[in-house]
Amino acid sequence: MKRVQLAGDLQFSQIIHGLWRLSEWNMTSEELVTFIEDCIELGITTFDHADIYGDYSCEKIFGEALALKPELREKMQIVTKCGIKLCSSKFPELRIGHYDTSTEHILHSVENSLKNLQINYIDLLLIHRLDPFMDPKEVANAFNQLHKEGKVHHFGVSNFLPSQFRMLQAHLDMPLVTNQIEVSPMQLEHFEKGTIDLMLEKGISPMIWSPLAGGEIFTSQKEDAVRVRAMLEEIATEVGATSIDQVMYAWLLAHPAKMMPIVGSGKIERVKTAVEATNISISREQWFRIYVAAMGHPVP
Amino acid sequence: MKRVQLAGDLQFSQIIHGLWRLSEWNMTSEELVTFIEDCIELGITTFDHADIYGDYSCEKIFGEALALKPELREKMQIVTKCGIKLCSSKFPELRIGHYDTSTEHILHSVENSLKNLQINYIDLLLIHRLDPFMDPKEVANAFNQLHKEGKVHHFGVSNFLPSQFRMLQAHLDMPLVTNQIEVSPMQLEHFEKGTIDLMLEKGISPMIWSPLAGGEIFTSQKEDAVRVRAMLEEIATEVGATSIDQVMYAWLLAHPAKMMPIVGSGKIERVKTAVEATNISISREQWFRIYVAAMGHPVP
Amino acid sequence: MKRVQLAGDLQFSQIIHGLWRLSEWNMTSEELVTFIEDCIELGITTFDHADIYGDYSCEKIFGEALALKPELREKMQIVTKCGIKLCSSKFPELRIGHYDTSTEHILHSVENSLKNLQINYIDLLLIHRLDPFMDPKEVANAFNQLHKEGKVHHFGVSNFLPSQFRMLQAHLDMPLVTNQIEVSPMQLEHFEKGTIDLMLEKGISPMIWSPLAGGEIFTSQKEDAVRVRAMLEEIATEVGATSIDQVMYAWLLAHPAKMMPIVGSGKIERVKTAVEATNISISREQWFRIYVAAMGHPVP
């Protein structure tokens, strides 16, 4: 599989595996080890976490599997996130879900992630959401300390709009190496708000969450979903894809921003489907037929 | 009271007094002197004017008081604005309210302000509104001349969106030291449009007008006002505030952009209420409870 | 006529002639030569094309006229555009109108334009629309090669929003010298989206298409058109304009961004009308009366 260079010493597999539903899969640690090995075998070496996934449980489940086979660590890149405080039975004192990007919370969250994942460094740490109460100096302090201590090698953001990305970057000594954003034929927001333009401007590859639009595309009877699905099926036939999810992956993979879609399935067959999409090339015209179906009107 | 550094030689009190309604207070010059002294006693040393306030009358009223006790001048920072041409009985030839940021008008307006205020320099001059007919070179010419002549020490803007701020700054030799914008739990526009992001990016503290949402919040039966008011009352109880306006000030004062709220009351008790808010600290979680009530939906 | 400096060695007439409807005029090549000479006589030396105008036919019609009098070439500046693939009977294999800003397509399109126009260089080449599938490195490659070969002297864009302009510029060795955008009292989008701010920031003069709002303004009974038309008629009387189209041109010409309106008429009388507008000066207040009528509400 093609690999994407995010920094001098950081390469991701272009397809990334996301573990936000890991806690629902009911795998034993042994089964999870096998699943991880199968992913790596397929060329997927990058695994995407967040402190909050599975009500703060997914990192721990992953860490327990990793502990059974610690030599896997060096074969993978681990991404995790911090900055959201979720309402949870684990934090009954919390009165509202909110964001926390204070130095203290970032440091605390990373300690937890390292402990839960049973690793001694994180390849890439992302600020999960733009915090309207963010003090960029606090974030910079945390990043500097984590980098100096070797606990986090690289930093990035998620769901940041351009003004937010520029704001945080202006206060950092190191470059933000990615922005994890939602893009799919059902979600064109970041084409419209300049986020993808900024990524191209700076030569930064975005990680893409919900590349299949949360699955809604497969069954929804809403007008736009029906329209996009019909086009995806048409293109699937043309390019010999086995399913429309391959076309959605291929649509992202074809984009010049070097988008890295995150596959969130715990079924290795679904993961294979995504990996096979890296061999499907869709033409510029096909890309636009999907884009136009997604917009619901021709390009001007 | 905390002071905010706007430039090497410019510090504002974090609470600012705004005089846009001065002409309605019916104070004698002696009463106004006392009011100003009381403000300074409370730590408020920064006074915010505009040429147009009170149908072009407020600067003059203030100047007449200042003339009674000229030694007050050096204890305060005076901000004023130019760039709006208001329909007024004083300018019967004007056919429409509009903006004028020509070199000629800026120079002319500052001369008037200096004369009306009975002072020989302005600490900070703001362009009042983004003029869609602005020639940034004309503004730069005016600023350079006023600075050279010592008539204005520092420059800024008001109500400028990011693209407008960047545009004007690109043509100036001196930094714009603030952007006076409207922010309150009833007005989140500048969180959404990137203005606050830009202020944080550049380390610029915004002055905040209408921090109490023009008073509407106290009585309105509109759904959003009712919702926000209920939350402000809840937080007021938690932090021991005497009123919800203190919570609104504290909400602004807590923000990392070092926001400087402008208090517009002519009653010293109301001013005291604002000053006391500088001793109220609200937690990050309380900040978000207000923000979420203001948005009307949880953070994503 | 005033000339606008776009680069060290590139000056445009402030009024530009646009040939997007040339194929509908049914002129002989001799008549077109006369028309071009009349334009130049009036001071209009800049002619705006695109590969796609007239279903890919306008450049060729112009080129055939130019071939009759090749000495005209050095008296004019020729602008053309590429990047749109239009559904056309000439390209029956095309399934959807889309954009193509690949190196290959840009080079190919310029070769066609040179051949059709019967010239050996283009003064200014524009990317016609923002391509959401654009790889800015591909554009940069094409521009570098075209510049090196002397086939295109300068480069710009059309209809680009600020984030798109910044993105492409970041990858180019040469400055983008213009952005051709739609502006008229019926189309204020680029005032609102920061495009004009960016042009002022960078000191770039925009070319303006549809300065007369596609003619709709003259006849439409829609509320906004009626309101704007009434104001244009009022101003026409005040400034002694012979028609409201002169006022619309004068409104653009007065703007500090040094806007260059494109006149698209094949009737020399209509062209003269536009040229005469360069002698009409409208005041700042008149400019705002039109702007306010266009917005439908007073300035804040």
PDB file of N, CA and C in Angstrom, chain A residues 94-101 129 131-135 163-164 166-167 170-171, chain B residues 166 191 194 197 200-201 234 238 254-256 284-285 287-289 291-292 299-300:
ATOM      1  N   LEU A  94     -18.944  15.549  36.276  1.00  0.00           N
ATOM      2  CA  LEU A  94     -19.006  16.417  35.094  1.00  0.00           C
ATOM      3  C   LEU A  94     -20.449  16.817  34.819  1.00  0.00           C
ATOM      4  N   ARG A  95     -20.704  18.115  34.649  1.00  0.00           N
ATOM      5  CA  ARG A  95     -22.077  18.557  34.432  1.00  0.00           C
ATOM      6  C   ARG A  95     -22.414  18.751  32.975  1.00  0.00           C
ATOM      7  N   ILE A  96     -21.378  18.870  32.133  1.00  0.00           N
ATOM      8  CA  ILE A  96     -21.641  19.082  30.704  1.00  0.00           C
ATOM      9  C   ILE A  96     -20.430  18.603  29.908  1.00  0.00           C
ATOM     10  N   GLY A  97     -20.707  18.007  28.740  1.00  0.00           N
ATOM     11  CA  GLY A  97     -19.607  17.644  27.862  1.00  0.00           C
ATOM     12  C   GLY A  97     -18.937  18.918  27.374  1.00  0.00           C
ATOM     13  N   HIS A  98     -17.619  18.990  27.454  1.00  0.00           N
ATOM     14  CA  HIS A  98     -16.949  20.204  26.992  1.00  0.00           C
ATOM     15  C   HIS A  98     -15.528  19.869  26.553  1.00  0.00           C
ATOM     16  N   TYR A  99     -14.793  20.909  26.190  1.00  0.00           N
ATOM     17  CA  TYR A  99     -13.429  20.706  25.716  1.00  0.00           C
ATOM     18  C   TYR A  99     -12.458  21.206  26.770  1.00  0.00           C
ATOM     19  N   ASP A 100     -11.287  20.590  26.803  1.00  0.00           N
ATOM     20  CA  ASP A 100     -10.249  21.068  27.715  1.00  0.00           C
ATOM     21  C   ASP A 100      -8.905  20.920  27.027  1.00  0.00           C
ATOM     22  N   THR A 101      -8.333  22.052  26.667  1.00  0.00           N
ATOM     23  CA  THR A 101      -7.020  22.040  26.020  1.00  0.00           C
ATOM     24  C   THR A 101      -5.997  22.769  26.880  1.00  0.00           C
ATOM     25  N   ARG A 129     -10.958  18.540  18.950  1.00  0.00           N
ATOM     26  CA  ARG A 129     -11.924  19.515  18.432  1.00  0.00           C
ATOM     27  C   ARG A 129     -11.398  20.914  18.743  1.00  0.00           C
ATOM     28  N   ASP A 131     -11.391  24.074  20.492  1.00  0.00           N
ATOM     29  CA  ASP A 131     -11.882  24.506  21.789  1.00  0.00           C
ATOM     30  C   ASP A 131     -12.047  26.031  21.749  1.00  0.00           C
ATOM     31  N   PRO A 132     -13.285  26.543  21.848  1.00  0.00           N
ATOM     32  CA  PRO A 132     -13.464  28.005  21.776  1.00  0.00           C
ATOM     33  C   PRO A 132     -12.859  28.716  22.998  1.00  0.00           C
ATOM     34  N   PHE A 133     -12.459  27.942  23.969  1.00  0.00           N
ATOM     35  CA  PHE A 133     -11.839  28.490  25.184  1.00  0.00           C
ATOM     36  C   PHE A 133     -10.344  28.147  25.182  1.00  0.00           C
ATOM     37  N   MET A 134      -9.817  27.795  24.022  1.00  0.00           N
ATOM     38  CA  MET A 134      -8.404  27.401  23.921  1.00  0.00           C
ATOM     39  C   MET A 134      -7.456  28.571  24.150  1.00  0.00           C
ATOM     40  N   ASP A 135      -6.453  28.324  24.952  1.00  0.00           N
ATOM     41  CA  ASP A 135      -5.317  29.235  25.032  1.00  0.00           C
ATOM     42  C   ASP A 135      -4.174  28.558  24.284  1.00  0.00           C
ATOM     43  N   SER A 163      -9.118  29.116  10.137  1.00  0.00           N
ATOM     44  CA  SER A 163      -8.694  30.177  11.069  1.00  0.00           C
ATOM     45  C   SER A 163      -8.175  29.573  12.363  1.00  0.00           C
ATOM     46  N   GLN A 164      -8.716  28.421  12.721  1.00  0.00           N
ATOM     47  CA  GLN A 164      -8.319  27.756  13.960  1.00  0.00           C
ATOM     48  C   GLN A 164      -6.958  27.091  13.792  1.00  0.00           C
ATOM     49  N   ARG A 166      -4.605  27.995  11.667  1.00  0.00           N
ATOM     50  CA  ARG A 166      -3.570  29.040  11.605  1.00  0.00           C
ATOM     51  C   ARG A 166      -3.277  29.593  12.994  1.00  0.00           C
ATOM     52  N   MET A 167      -4.320  29.756  13.782  1.00  0.00           N
ATOM     53  CA  MET A 167      -4.164  30.308  15.129  1.00  0.00           C
ATOM     54  C   MET A 167      -3.266  29.430  15.980  1.00  0.00           C
ATOM     55  N   ALA A 170       0.431  29.193  14.767  1.00  0.00           N
ATOM     56  CA  ALA A 170       1.229  30.401  15.025  1.00  0.00           C
ATOM     57  C   ALA A 170       1.924  30.353  16.379  1.00  0.00           C
ATOM     58  N   HIS A 171       1.434  29.545  17.294  1.00  0.00           N
ATOM     59  CA  HIS A 171       2.008  29.493  18.638  1.00  0.00           C
ATOM     60  C   HIS A 171       2.905  28.289  18.880  1.00  0.00           C
TER      61      HIS A 171
ATOM     62  N   ARG B 166      -6.650  41.702   8.075  1.00  0.00           N
ATOM     63  CA  ARG B 166      -5.403  41.382   7.375  1.00  0.00           C
ATOM     64  C   ARG B 166      -5.138  42.385   6.259  1.00  0.00           C
ATOM     65  N   PHE B 191     -16.891  34.250  17.345  1.00  0.00           N
ATOM     66  CA  PHE B 191     -16.355  32.896  17.526  1.00  0.00           C
ATOM     67  C   PHE B 191     -16.482  32.115  16.222  1.00  0.00           C
ATOM     68  N   GLY B 194     -14.136  33.449  12.900  1.00  0.00           N
ATOM     69  CA  GLY B 194     -12.672  33.430  12.928  1.00  0.00           C
ATOM     70  C   GLY B 194     -12.037  34.693  13.489  1.00  0.00           C
ATOM     71  N   ASP B 197     -10.271  33.831  16.696  1.00  0.00           N
ATOM     72  CA  ASP B 197      -9.098  33.031  16.313  1.00  0.00           C
ATOM     73  C   ASP B 197      -7.953  33.939  15.860  1.00  0.00           C
ATOM     74  N   LEU B 200      -6.313  35.723  18.765  1.00  0.00           N
ATOM     75  CA  LEU B 200      -5.435  34.800  19.490  1.00  0.00           C
ATOM     76  C   LEU B 200      -4.174  34.510  18.679  1.00  0.00           C
ATOM     77  N   GLU B 201      -4.346  34.337  17.378  1.00  0.00           N
ATOM     78  CA  GLU B 201      -3.187  34.068  16.518  1.00  0.00           C
ATOM     79  C   GLU B 201      -2.146  35.169  16.666  1.00  0.00           C
ATOM     80  N   GLU B 234     -28.094  30.349  37.222  1.00  0.00           N
ATOM     81  CA  GLU B 234     -27.566  29.147  37.882  1.00  0.00           C
ATOM     82  C   GLU B 234     -26.095  29.350  38.265  1.00  0.00           C
ATOM     83  N   GLU B 238     -23.815  29.721  41.862  1.00  0.00           N
ATOM     84  CA  GLU B 238     -22.637  28.883  42.143  1.00  0.00           C
ATOM     85  C   GLU B 238     -21.400  29.699  42.515  1.00  0.00           C
ATOM     86  N   ALA B 254     -12.722  35.660  31.591  1.00  0.00           N
ATOM     87  CA  ALA B 254     -12.051  34.367  31.720  1.00  0.00           C
ATOM     88  C   ALA B 254     -11.405  33.903  30.417  1.00  0.00           C
ATOM     89  N   HIS B 255     -11.858  34.470  29.285  1.00  0.00           N
ATOM     90  CA  HIS B 255     -11.400  33.951  27.992  1.00  0.00           C
ATOM     91  C   HIS B 255      -9.915  34.257  27.756  1.00  0.00           C
ATOM     92  N   PRO B 256      -9.178  33.282  27.203  1.00  0.00           N
ATOM     93  CA  PRO B 256      -7.728  33.478  27.010  1.00  0.00           C
ATOM     94  C   PRO B 256      -7.344  34.615  26.070  1.00  0.00           C
ATOM     95  N   ARG B 284     -13.676  26.492  33.709  1.00  0.00           N
ATOM     96  CA  ARG B 284     -13.810  26.086  32.303  1.00  0.00           C
ATOM     97  C   ARG B 284     -15.182  25.439  32.049  1.00  0.00           C
ATOM     98  N   GLU B 285     -15.590  24.586  32.982  1.00  0.00           N
ATOM     99  CA  GLU B 285     -16.875  23.896  32.780  1.00  0.00           C
ATOM    100  C   GLU B 285     -18.034  24.905  32.825  1.00  0.00           C
ATOM    101  N   TRP B 287     -17.791  28.018  32.033  1.00  0.00           N
ATOM    102  CA  TRP B 287     -17.685  28.786  30.790  1.00  0.00           C
ATOM    103  C   TRP B 287     -18.445  28.060  29.671  1.00  0.00           C
ATOM    104  N   PHE B 288     -18.245  26.752  29.595  1.00  0.00           N
ATOM    105  CA  PHE B 288     -18.897  25.970  28.534  1.00  0.00           C
ATOM    106  C   PHE B 288     -20.397  25.830  28.768  1.00  0.00           C
ATOM    107  N   ARG B 289     -20.822  25.761  30.028  1.00  0.00           N
ATOM    108  CA  ARG B 289     -22.273  25.667  30.249  1.00  0.00           C
ATOM    109  C   ARG B 289     -22.963  26.915  29.688  1.00  0.00           C
ATOM    110  N   TYR B 291     -21.652  28.820  27.229  1.00  0.00           N
ATOM    111  CA  TYR B 291     -21.442  28.764  25.774  1.00  0.00           C
ATOM    112  C   TYR B 291     -22.458  27.834  25.112  1.00  0.00           C
ATOM    113  N   VAL B 292     -22.685  26.689  25.748  1.00  0.00           N
ATOM    114  CA  VAL B 292     -23.634  25.717  25.198  1.00  0.00           C
ATOM    115  C   VAL B 292     -25.064  26.265  25.270  1.00  0.00           C
ATOM    116  N   VAL B 299     -21.726  20.962  22.519  1.00  0.00           N
ATOM    117  CA  VAL B 299     -20.559  20.983  21.637  1.00  0.00           C
ATOM    118  C   VAL B 299     -20.513  19.635  20.919  1.00  0.00           C
ATOM    119  N   PRO B 300     -19.994  19.603  19.682  1.00  0.00           N
ATOM    120  CA  PRO B 300     -19.997  18.329  18.921  1.00  0.00           C
ATOM    121  C   PRO B 300     -19.100  17.275  19.599  1.00  0.00           C
TER     122      PRO B 300
END
